[in-house]
mmCIF file of C-alpha atoms in Angstrom:
data_model
loop_
_atom_site.group_PDB
_atom_site.id
_atom_site.type_symbol
_atom_site.label_atom_id
_atom_site.label_comp_id
_atom_site.label_asym_id
_atom_site.label_seq_id
_atom_site.Cartn_x
_atom_site.Cartn_y
_atom_site.Cartn_z
ATOM 1 C CA MET A 594 29.366 -11.456 -4.173
ATOM 2 C CA ALA A 595 30.650 -11.562 -7.694
ATOM 3 C CA SER A 596 32.549 -8.650 -9.155
ATOM 4 C CA LEU A 597 30.095 -6.300 -10.767
ATOM 5 C CA PRO A 598 30.548 -3.420 -13.168
ATOM 6 C CA ASN A 599 29.970 0.013 -11.768
ATOM 7 C CA GLY A 600 27.631 2.656 -13.008
ATOM 8 C CA ALA A 601 23.940 2.585 -12.297
ATOM 9 C CA ALA A 602 24.519 3.906 -8.800
ATOM 10 C CA ALA A 603 26.290 6.911 -10.254
ATOM 11 C CA THR A 604 23.111 8.482 -11.555
ATOM 12 C CA GLY A 605 19.447 8.030 -10.813
ATOM 13 C CA SER A 606 16.079 9.593 -11.443
ATOM 14 C CA SER A 607 16.217 11.047 -7.947
ATOM 15 C CA GLY A 608 19.289 13.051 -8.879
ATOM 16 C CA ALA A 609 21.896 11.321 -6.720
ATOM 17 C CA PRO A 610 25.404 12.749 -7.079
ATOM 18 C CA ALA A 611 27.656 11.208 -9.710
ATOM 19 C CA VAL A 612 30.153 8.577 -8.628
ATOM 20 C CA ASP A 613 33.795 8.949 -9.624
ATOM 21 C CA LYS A 614 34.429 5.685 -11.478
ATOM 22 C CA GLU A 615 38.192 5.701 -10.881
ATOM 23 C CA VAL A 616 37.748 6.174 -7.140
ATOM 24 C CA ASP A 617 35.001 3.564 -7.067
ATOM 25 C CA PHE A 618 37.194 1.086 -8.908
ATOM 26 C CA ALA A 619 40.094 1.660 -6.516
ATOM 27 C CA ASN A 620 37.893 1.339 -3.430
ATOM 28 C CA TYR A 621 35.746 -1.563 -4.517
ATOM 29 C CA PHE A 622 36.441 -3.492 -7.708
ATOM 30 C CA CYS A 623 40.108 -4.201 -7.060
ATOM 31 C CA THR A 624 39.166 -6.618 -4.271
ATOM 32 C CA TYR A 625 37.325 -8.818 -6.736
ATOM 33 C CA ALA A 626 40.273 -8.984 -9.121
ATOM 34 C CA TYR A 627 42.072 -11.487 -6.863
ATOM 35 C CA LEU A 628 41.545 -15.231 -6.987
ATOM 36 C CA TYR A 629 41.733 -15.552 -3.197
ATOM 37 C CA HIS A 630 38.537 -13.502 -2.931
ATOM 38 C CA GLN A 631 36.818 -15.459 -5.681
ATOM 39 C CA LYS A 632 37.826 -18.698 -3.922
ATOM 40 C CA GLU A 633 36.092 -17.568 -0.723
ATOM 41 C CA MET A 634 32.817 -17.247 -2.601
ATOM 42 C CA LEU A 635 33.339 -20.434 -4.614
ATOM 43 C CA CYS A 636 33.830 -22.370 -1.358
ATOM 44 C CA ASP A 637 30.452 -21.223 -0.037
ATOM 45 C CA ARG A 638 28.476 -24.434 -0.526
ATOM 46 C CA VAL A 639 25.081 -22.893 0.225
ATOM 47 C CA ARG A 640 25.698 -20.219 -2.405
ATOM 48 C CA MET A 641 27.105 -22.656 -4.954
ATOM 49 C CA ASP A 642 24.451 -25.340 -4.457
ATOM 50 C CA ALA A 643 21.626 -22.816 -4.823
ATOM 51 C CA TYR A 644 22.901 -21.367 -8.097
ATOM 52 C CA HIS A 645 23.804 -24.802 -9.475
ATOM 53 C CA SER A 646 20.325 -26.126 -8.651
ATOM 54 C CA ALA A 647 18.650 -23.005 -10.031
ATOM 55 C CA VAL A 648 20.382 -23.383 -13.391
ATOM 56 C CA PHE A 649 20.267 -27.130 -13.941
ATOM 57 C CA ARG A 650 16.821 -27.786 -12.467
ATOM 58 C CA ASN A 651 15.491 -25.043 -14.729
ATOM 59 C CA ALA A 652 17.453 -25.948 -17.850
ATOM 60 C CA PRO A 653 14.504 -25.060 -20.135
ATOM 61 C CA HIS A 654 15.135 -21.410 -19.245
ATOM 62 C CA PHE A 655 18.675 -21.783 -20.601
ATOM 63 C CA ARG A 656 18.452 -24.366 -23.384
ATOM 64 C CA GLY A 657 18.970 -22.641 -26.727
ATOM 65 C CA LYS A 658 18.756 -19.220 -25.052
ATOM 66 C CA VAL A 659 20.983 -16.143 -24.860
ATOM 67 C CA VAL A 660 22.272 -15.389 -21.359
ATOM 68 C CA LEU A 661 23.942 -12.333 -19.833
ATOM 69 C CA ASP A 662 26.069 -12.919 -16.726
ATOM 70 C CA VAL A 663 26.522 -9.547 -14.994
ATOM 71 C CA GLY A 664 29.751 -9.446 -13.006
ATOM 72 C CA THR A 665 30.898 -12.901 -14.020
ATOM 73 C CA GLY A 666 33.940 -13.003 -11.717
ATOM 74 C CA SER A 667 35.516 -16.422 -12.180
ATOM 75 C CA GLY A 668 32.935 -17.197 -14.864
ATOM 76 C CA ILE A 669 31.343 -20.155 -13.136
ATOM 77 C CA LEU A 670 27.742 -19.006 -13.648
ATOM 78 C CA ALA A 671 28.455 -18.427 -17.322
ATOM 79 C CA ILE A 672 29.992 -21.902 -17.617
ATOM 80 C CA TRP A 673 26.984 -23.500 -15.920
ATOM 81 C CA SER A 674 24.653 -21.595 -18.235
ATOM 82 C CA ALA A 675 26.522 -22.995 -21.234
ATOM 83 C CA GLN A 676 26.503 -26.502 -19.771
ATOM 84 C CA ALA A 677 22.735 -26.188 -19.261
ATOM 85 C CA GLY A 678 22.351 -25.626 -23.005
ATOM 86 C CA ALA A 679 22.575 -21.885 -23.590
ATOM 87 C CA ARG A 680 23.189 -20.941 -27.221
ATOM 88 C CA LYS A 681 25.263 -17.898 -26.236
ATOM 89 C CA VAL A 682 26.500 -16.437 -22.949
ATOM 90 C CA TYR A 683 27.845 -12.906 -22.620
ATOM 91 C CA ALA A 684 29.920 -12.760 -19.438
ATOM 92 C CA VAL A 685 30.642 -9.154 -18.437
ATOM 93 C CA GLU A 686 33.418 -8.457 -15.924
ATOM 94 C CA ALA A 687 34.902 -5.094 -14.956
ATOM 95 C CA THR A 688 38.237 -6.330 -13.592
ATOM 96 C CA ASP A 689 41.201 -8.333 -14.875
ATOM 97 C CA MET A 690 39.449 -11.400 -13.489
ATOM 98 C CA ALA A 691 37.978 -11.458 -17.009
ATOM 99 C CA GLU A 692 41.117 -13.179 -18.306
ATOM 100 C CA HIS A 693 40.783 -15.931 -15.701
ATOM 101 C CA ALA A 694 37.151 -16.365 -16.732
ATOM 102 C CA ARG A 695 38.216 -16.773 -20.381
ATOM 103 C CA GLU A 696 40.787 -19.357 -19.346
ATOM 104 C CA LEU A 697 38.200 -21.325 -17.376
ATOM 105 C CA ALA A 698 35.738 -21.216 -20.261
ATOM 106 C CA ARG A 699 38.432 -22.645 -22.566
ATOM 107 C CA ALA A 700 39.445 -25.281 -20.034
ATOM 108 C CA ASN A 701 35.826 -26.413 -19.667
ATOM 109 C CA GLY A 702 35.145 -26.609 -23.385
ATOM 110 C CA VAL A 703 32.607 -23.778 -23.625
ATOM 111 C CA ALA A 704 34.745 -20.973 -25.087
ATOM 112 C CA ASP A 705 32.675 -21.127 -28.286
ATOM 113 C CA ILE A 706 29.558 -20.285 -26.248
ATOM 114 C CA VAL A 707 30.858 -18.071 -23.442
ATOM 115 C CA GLU A 708 32.130 -14.705 -24.592
ATOM 116 C CA VAL A 709 33.856 -12.836 -21.769
ATOM 117 C CA ILE A 710 33.700 -9.064 -22.149
ATOM 118 C CA GLN A 711 35.866 -6.910 -19.923
ATOM 119 C CA GLY A 712 34.125 -3.656 -19.113
ATOM 120 C CA THR A 713 31.205 -2.183 -17.226
ATOM 121 C CA VAL A 714 27.712 -3.307 -18.077
ATOM 122 C CA GLU A 715 26.731 0.326 -18.423
ATOM 123 C CA ASP A 716 29.299 0.772 -21.202
ATOM 124 C CA VAL A 717 29.405 -2.528 -23.097
ATOM 125 C CA VAL A 718 27.371 -3.033 -26.245
ATOM 126 C CA LEU A 719 25.870 -6.453 -26.968
ATOM 127 C CA PRO A 720 24.880 -7.535 -30.482
ATOM 128 C CA GLU A 721 21.485 -8.842 -29.323
ATOM 129 C CA LYS A 722 18.917 -8.864 -26.538
ATOM 130 C CA VAL A 723 19.087 -11.674 -23.977
ATOM 131 C CA ASP A 724 16.590 -14.192 -22.619
ATOM 132 C CA VAL A 725 18.163 -14.562 -19.176
ATOM 133 C CA ILE A 726 20.175 -12.330 -16.867
ATOM 134 C CA ILE A 727 22.054 -14.223 -14.194
ATOM 135 C CA SER A 728 24.121 -12.527 -11.527
ATOM 136 C CA GLU A 729 25.331 -13.005 -7.978
ATOM 137 C CA TRP A 730 24.969 -9.382 -6.902
ATOM 138 C CA MET A 731 24.034 -9.708 -3.234
ATOM 139 C CA GLY A 732 26.107 -7.935 -0.590
ATOM 140 C CA TYR A 733 26.000 -8.026 3.188
ATOM 141 C CA PHE A 734 22.394 -7.540 4.325
ATOM 142 C CA LEU A 735 21.558 -7.812 0.616
ATOM 143 C CA LEU A 736 22.111 -4.209 -0.492
ATOM 144 C CA ARG A 737 25.559 -3.295 0.826
ATOM 145 C CA GLU A 738 27.886 -2.555 -2.118
ATOM 146 C CA SER A 739 24.962 -1.346 -4.297
ATOM 147 C CA MET A 740 25.706 -4.052 -6.848
ATOM 148 C CA PHE A 741 22.086 -4.520 -7.830
ATOM 149 C CA ASP A 742 22.195 -1.120 -9.570
ATOM 150 C CA SER A 743 24.278 -2.584 -12.385
ATOM 151 C CA VAL A 744 21.940 -5.557 -12.750
ATOM 152 C CA ILE A 745 18.998 -3.171 -13.083
ATOM 153 C CA CYS A 746 20.908 -1.271 -15.755
ATOM 154 C CA ALA A 747 21.644 -4.517 -17.626
ATOM 155 C CA ARG A 748 17.992 -5.564 -17.391
ATOM 156 C CA ASP A 749 16.715 -2.274 -18.745
ATOM 157 C CA ARG A 750 19.216 -2.292 -21.603
ATOM 158 C CA TRP A 751 19.344 -5.902 -22.716
ATOM 159 C CA LEU A 752 16.607 -8.167 -21.320
ATOM 160 C CA LYS A 753 13.832 -9.224 -23.695
ATOM 161 C CA PRO A 754 10.239 -8.379 -22.603
ATOM 162 C CA ASP A 755 9.573 -12.042 -21.769
ATOM 163 C CA GLY A 756 13.028 -12.610 -20.244
ATOM 164 C CA VAL A 757 13.799 -13.903 -16.755
ATOM 165 C CA MET A 758 16.120 -12.857 -13.943
ATOM 166 C CA TYR A 759 18.275 -15.235 -11.889
ATOM 167 C CA PRO A 760 17.561 -14.615 -9.040
ATOM 168 C CA SER A 761 14.073 -13.257 -9.594
ATOM 169 C CA HIS A 762 13.116 -12.094 -6.092
ATOM 170 C CA ALA A 763 14.800 -11.051 -2.851
ATOM 171 C CA ARG A 764 13.810 -10.304 0.743
ATOM 172 C CA MET A 765 15.493 -8.610 3.691
ATOM 173 C CA TRP A 766 14.832 -9.897 7.217
ATOM 174 C CA LEU A 767 15.225 -8.490 10.728
ATOM 175 C CA ALA A 768 15.062 -10.470 13.989
ATOM 176 C CA PRO A 769 15.679 -9.982 17.745
ATOM 177 C CA ILE A 770 18.712 -11.878 19.063
ATOM 178 C CA ARG A 771 20.749 -12.569 22.180
ATOM 179 C CA THR A 772 24.517 -12.220 21.893
ATOM 180 C CA GLY A 773 27.591 -11.347 23.905
ATOM 181 C CA LEU A 774 29.118 -9.391 21.049
ATOM 182 C CA GLY A 775 28.073 -6.085 22.579
ATOM 183 C CA ASP A 776 29.954 -6.789 25.813
ATOM 184 C CA LYS A 777 33.050 -7.775 23.834
ATOM 185 C CA LYS A 778 32.888 -4.650 21.668
ATOM 186 C CA MET A 779 32.455 -2.456 24.770
ATOM 187 C CA GLU A 780 35.527 -4.095 26.290
ATOM 188 C CA ASP A 781 37.499 -3.450 23.094
ATOM 189 C CA PHE A 782 36.347 0.171 23.114
ATOM 190 C CA ASP A 783 37.438 0.659 26.717
ATOM 191 C CA ILE A 784 40.860 -0.841 25.928
ATOM 192 C CA ALA A 785 41.257 1.514 22.954
ATOM 193 C CA MET A 786 40.401 4.558 25.091
ATOM 194 C CA ASP A 787 42.718 3.464 27.915
ATOM 195 C CA ASP A 788 45.507 3.135 25.372
ATOM 196 C CA TRP A 789 44.735 6.635 24.038
ATOM 197 C CA ASN A 790 44.807 8.144 27.527
ATOM 198 C CA LEU A 791 48.237 6.614 28.159
ATOM 199 C CA PHE A 792 49.368 8.002 24.813
ATOM 200 C CA VAL A 793 48.168 11.486 25.830
ATOM 201 C CA GLU A 794 50.012 11.269 29.151
ATOM 202 C CA ASP A 795 53.232 10.025 27.551
ATOM 203 C CA THR A 796 53.199 12.664 24.809
ATOM 204 C CA GLN A 797 52.772 15.388 27.414
ATOM 205 C CA ALA A 798 55.480 13.956 29.676
ATOM 206 C CA TYR A 799 58.117 13.219 27.023
ATOM 207 C CA TYR A 800 57.463 15.793 24.309
ATOM 208 C CA GLY A 801 55.624 18.616 26.049
ATOM 209 C CA VAL A 802 52.594 18.529 23.738
ATOM 210 C CA ASN A 803 49.074 18.173 25.098
ATOM 211 C CA MET A 804 47.100 15.847 22.785
ATOM 212 C CA ASN A 805 43.974 15.902 24.930
ATOM 213 C CA ALA A 806 42.260 18.311 22.532
ATOM 214 C CA LEU A 807 41.850 15.354 20.164
ATOM 215 C CA THR A 808 40.345 12.978 22.734
ATOM 216 C CA LYS A 809 36.750 13.774 21.786
ATOM 217 C CA ALA A 810 37.411 13.096 18.104
ATOM 218 C CA TYR A 811 39.287 9.880 18.911
ATOM 219 C CA ARG A 812 36.428 8.709 21.125
ATOM 220 C CA SER A 813 33.940 9.423 18.348
ATOM 221 C CA GLU A 814 35.997 7.407 15.829
ATOM 222 C CA ASN A 815 36.196 4.434 18.166
ATOM 223 C CA GLU A 816 32.543 4.583 19.148
ATOM 224 C CA LYS A 817 31.640 4.339 15.473
ATOM 225 C CA TYR A 818 34.089 1.487 14.868
ATOM 226 C CA TYR A 819 33.370 -0.622 17.959
ATOM 227 C CA LEU A 820 29.834 0.289 19.000
ATOM 228 C CA LYS A 821 27.963 1.758 16.037
ATOM 229 C CA SER A 822 29.135 -0.374 13.115
ATOM 230 C CA SER A 823 27.274 -3.563 12.282
ATOM 231 C CA ILE A 824 29.123 -6.770 13.068
ATOM 232 C CA TRP A 825 29.516 -9.689 10.691
ATOM 233 C CA ASN A 826 28.632 -12.942 12.434
ATOM 234 C CA ASN A 827 27.426 -16.449 11.691
ATOM 235 C CA LEU A 828 24.695 -16.775 14.290
ATOM 236 C CA HIS A 829 23.234 -20.022 15.620
ATOM 237 C CA PRO A 830 19.446 -20.323 15.318
ATOM 238 C CA ASN A 831 19.091 -20.532 19.107
ATOM 239 C CA GLN A 832 20.364 -16.950 19.343
ATOM 240 C CA VAL A 833 17.169 -15.763 17.650
ATOM 241 C CA ILE A 834 14.767 -15.028 20.510
ATOM 242 C CA GLY A 835 11.681 -13.995 18.596
ATOM 243 C CA GLN A 836 9.872 -13.891 15.299
ATOM 244 C CA ALA A 837 11.757 -12.512 12.311
ATOM 245 C CA ALA A 838 10.070 -10.030 9.993
ATOM 246 C CA VAL A 839 10.486 -9.128 6.331
ATOM 247 C CA ILE A 840 11.447 -5.463 5.988
ATOM 248 C CA LYS A 841 11.897 -5.319 2.203
ATOM 249 C CA GLU A 842 10.761 -7.378 -0.779
ATOM 250 C CA ILE A 843 12.266 -6.925 -4.231
ATOM 251 C CA ASP A 844 11.000 -8.144 -7.593
ATOM 252 C CA CYS A 845 14.185 -8.142 -9.667
ATOM 253 C CA LEU A 846 12.187 -7.864 -12.879
ATOM 254 C CA THR A 847 10.559 -4.554 -11.951
ATOM 255 C CA ALA A 848 12.642 -2.915 -9.186
ATOM 256 C CA THR A 849 14.261 0.449 -9.880
ATOM 257 C CA VAL A 850 17.345 2.025 -8.337
ATOM 258 C CA ASP A 851 15.105 4.473 -6.499
ATOM 259 C CA ASP A 852 13.240 1.519 -4.962
ATOM 260 C CA ILE A 853 16.443 0.346 -3.249
ATOM 261 C CA ARG A 854 18.210 3.640 -2.609
ATOM 262 C CA GLU A 855 16.401 3.864 0.725
ATOM 263 C CA VAL A 856 14.809 1.112 2.793
ATOM 264 C CA ARG A 857 12.314 2.066 5.478
ATOM 265 C CA ALA A 858 10.114 -0.235 7.525
ATOM 266 C CA GLN A 859 8.214 -0.558 10.777
ATOM 267 C CA VAL A 860 7.732 -4.033 12.229
ATOM 268 C CA MET A 861 6.681 -5.763 15.428
ATOM 269 C CA LEU A 862 9.000 -8.530 16.619
ATOM 270 C CA PRO A 863 7.254 -10.887 19.091
ATOM 271 C CA ILE A 864 9.514 -12.511 21.699
ATOM 272 C CA SER A 865 9.308 -16.312 21.919
ATOM 273 C CA LEU A 866 11.621 -17.156 24.880
ATOM 274 C CA ASP A 867 10.460 -17.223 28.496
ATOM 275 C CA GLU A 868 13.271 -14.920 29.578
ATOM 276 C CA ALA A 869 16.030 -13.356 27.513
ATOM 277 C CA ARG A 870 18.303 -10.365 27.057
ATOM 278 C CA LEU A 871 17.580 -8.592 23.800
ATOM 279 C CA ALA A 872 21.075 -7.368 22.971
ATOM 280 C CA ALA A 873 20.854 -6.770 19.238
ATOM 281 C CA LEU A 874 18.915 -7.078 16.031
ATOM 282 C CA ALA A 875 20.179 -9.313 13.232
ATOM 283 C CA GLY A 876 19.697 -8.784 9.530
ATOM 284 C CA TRP A 877 19.935 -11.299 6.691
ATOM 285 C CA PHE A 878 18.392 -11.989 3.286
ATOM 286 C CA ASP A 879 17.090 -14.674 1.006
ATOM 287 C CA VAL A 880 16.734 -14.745 -2.763
ATOM 288 C CA HIS A 881 14.510 -16.907 -4.941
ATOM 289 C CA PHE A 882 14.817 -18.298 -8.438
ATOM 290 C CA ARG A 883 11.230 -18.607 -9.634
ATOM 291 C CA GLY A 884 11.287 -17.076 -13.103
ATOM 292 C CA SER A 885 8.421 -14.752 -14.006
ATOM 293 C CA LYS A 886 4.626 -14.997 -14.131
ATOM 294 C CA GLN A 887 4.676 -15.525 -17.892
ATOM 295 C CA ASN A 888 7.743 -17.759 -17.811
ATOM 296 C CA PRO A 889 7.823 -19.554 -14.440
ATOM 297 C CA ALA A 890 10.651 -21.775 -13.280
ATOM 298 C CA VAL A 891 10.287 -25.540 -13.496
ATOM 299 C CA GLU A 892 11.406 -25.716 -9.875
ATOM 300 C CA GLU A 893 11.755 -22.759 -7.528
ATOM 301 C CA VAL A 894 15.083 -22.622 -5.691
ATOM 302 C CA GLU A 895 15.885 -20.556 -2.598
ATOM 303 C CA LEU A 896 19.214 -19.213 -1.343
ATOM 304 C CA ASN A 897 18.801 -18.384 2.342
ATOM 305 C CA THR A 898 21.381 -16.667 4.547
ATOM 306 C CA ALA A 899 19.443 -17.005 7.826
ATOM 307 C CA PRO A 900 21.210 -18.338 10.949
ATOM 308 C CA ASN A 901 22.072 -21.958 10.306
ATOM 309 C CA GLU A 902 23.272 -24.770 12.565
ATOM 310 C CA ARG A 903 25.784 -25.842 9.917
ATOM 311 C CA GLY A 904 27.559 -22.479 9.778
ATOM 312 C CA GLY A 905 25.683 -20.663 7.064
ATOM 313 C CA THR A 906 27.207 -18.665 4.225
ATOM 314 C CA HIS A 907 30.062 -16.243 3.627
ATOM 315 C CA TRP A 908 27.481 -13.464 3.930
ATOM 316 C CA GLY A 909 26.688 -14.496 7.507
ATOM 317 C CA GLN A 910 24.346 -12.072 9.246
ATOM 318 C CA GLN A 911 24.749 -8.439 10.215
ATOM 319 C CA VAL A 912 24.394 -7.764 13.944
ATOM 320 C CA PHE A 913 23.165 -4.338 15.058
ATOM 321 C CA LEU A 914 23.869 -3.735 18.744
ATOM 322 C CA LEU A 915 21.150 -2.170 20.877
ATOM 323 C CA LYS A 916 22.256 0.216 23.580
ATOM 324 C CA PRO A 917 20.942 -0.344 26.134
ATOM 325 C CA PRO A 918 19.857 -3.989 25.773
ATOM 326 C CA LEU A 919 16.414 -4.946 27.026
ATOM 327 C CA LYS A 920 15.134 -7.688 29.340
ATOM 328 C CA VAL A 921 12.289 -9.435 27.551
ATOM 329 C CA THR A 922 9.969 -12.379 28.154
ATOM 330 C CA ARG A 923 7.623 -14.512 26.080
ATOM 331 C CA GLY A 924 4.639 -12.507 24.921
ATOM 332 C CA ASP A 925 6.492 -9.214 24.806
ATOM 333 C CA SER A 926 6.956 -7.475 21.463
ATOM 334 C CA VAL A 927 9.541 -5.032 20.235
ATOM 335 C CA LYS A 928 8.384 -2.357 17.828
ATOM 336 C CA VAL A 929 11.199 -1.404 15.453
ATOM 337 C CA SER A 930 11.281 1.509 13.033
ATOM 338 C CA PHE A 931 14.128 1.000 10.602
ATOM 339 C CA SER A 932 15.755 3.121 7.943
ATOM 340 C CA MET A 933 18.762 2.411 5.722
ATOM 341 C CA VAL A 934 20.133 4.920 3.243
ATOM 342 C CA ARG A 935 23.316 5.067 1.229
ATOM 343 C CA SER A 936 26.249 6.844 2.793
ATOM 344 C CA LYS A 937 26.955 10.247 1.277
ATOM 345 C CA GLU A 938 30.688 9.527 1.482
ATOM 346 C CA ASN A 939 30.504 6.139 -0.270
ATOM 347 C CA HIS A 940 27.355 4.996 -2.055
ATOM 348 C CA ARG A 941 28.282 1.339 -1.511
ATOM 349 C CA LEU A 942 28.033 1.684 2.296
ATOM 350 C CA MET A 943 24.899 2.231 4.367
ATOM 351 C CA ASP A 944 23.800 4.519 7.179
ATOM 352 C CA MET A 945 21.050 3.123 9.385
ATOM 353 C CA GLU A 946 18.817 4.214 12.192
ATOM 354 C CA PHE A 947 16.803 2.020 14.531
ATOM 355 C CA THR A 948 14.093 3.207 16.888
ATOM 356 C CA TYR A 949 12.993 0.411 19.185
ATOM 357 C CA GLU A 950 10.452 0.266 21.988
ATOM 358 C CA LEU A 951 9.421 -2.612 24.225
ATOM 359 C CA HIS A 952 5.734 -3.498 24.503
ATOM 360 C CA GLU A 953 5.333 -5.837 27.476
ATOM 361 C CA PHE A 954 2.735 -8.595 27.479
ATOM 362 C CA SER A 955 1.164 -6.852 30.490
ATOM 363 C CA GLY A 956 0.406 -3.815 28.350
ATOM 364 C CA LYS A 957 3.197 -1.597 29.659
ATOM 365 C CA GLN A 958 4.975 0.321 26.906
ATOM 366 C CA HIS A 959 8.570 1.497 27.399
ATOM 367 C CA PRO A 960 9.983 4.747 25.979
ATOM 368 C CA ALA A 961 11.378 4.541 22.451
ATOM 369 C CA ILE A 962 15.166 4.456 22.027
ATOM 370 C CA THR A 963 16.896 5.590 18.839
ATOM 371 C CA THR A 964 20.343 4.410 17.778
ATOM 372 C CA LYS A 965 22.360 5.054 14.637
ATOM 373 C CA MET A 966 24.379 2.289 12.990
ATOM 374 C CA TYR A 967 26.672 1.935 10.008
ATOM 375 C CA LEU A 968 27.004 -0.958 7.561
ATOM 376 C CA GLU A 969 30.575 -0.610 6.309
#
């Protein structure tokens, strides 16, 4: 997740409230200004191999062209674009990481091609339109961090009518899984509440103040943290107990901010194991580099963050615990209604709601259960 300029999320045709840029920078961008965070992403071989292959296997999209790298971070995508033959690369970076990107461009002999611009893509002014926009904007479960907003803004401002986006398409997936994470989180929650109860007793005994009036609020905080927040995990494929389903498809060339402000879907997830405990749903994404209809890629490349035997990516998967879990068998299906909207408190975080109901192979249909979750 490269560091991206802020802005497009601040306003939209649907009239979303404005985002305070200073607060947003303090809460979000500062993380990406550190090399340790950039290194984490640069060590993700799946991520790196996909972008490297996308650029160099499709060099005709870059050779002699003008490229805009939105949220360049360390500058590696801009450097690759130059090495693939780009005539000019504008590398936009909101944070002080911009200076490191300039240094890397000089060290790799492409400083005459790569121009690093520190600022937000909503505010910078380029001297020309671009043929290619490249960006690594994807967050957890694709849309967390709302980074795609800035890419949309860059596209609408600077991409030529026949230009291409790297990546060009994206999909969000949902699947039924088995996991012991729910039991562990419940244990952690119980420990936290036991500790609070001891604290209440001690405060009463030693200081004569009854803190029990705050127990309900403390319980609510911990329920959200331990039981209602999605969990980052690198799942093994054998934890997926049924068929995954696409819940959102995005064409990066045409998508608008309103298209991604809310995601709603209803899917059926068939169970494929003879007997299993459906403890959670897992979400992940893939993106594709296929150019456009009028300017297709030489070779389509995919970056997939699905459960992987080799450990997957730094994005991992997001696990959404189901309470209560369900006993399922082969032939059963789980009907899931899903919604994900941006948090009112922080537009880069997501509030979600799942309604799930078990349809047994025998024809019996169980009552629907609704649970709220948070992607933070």
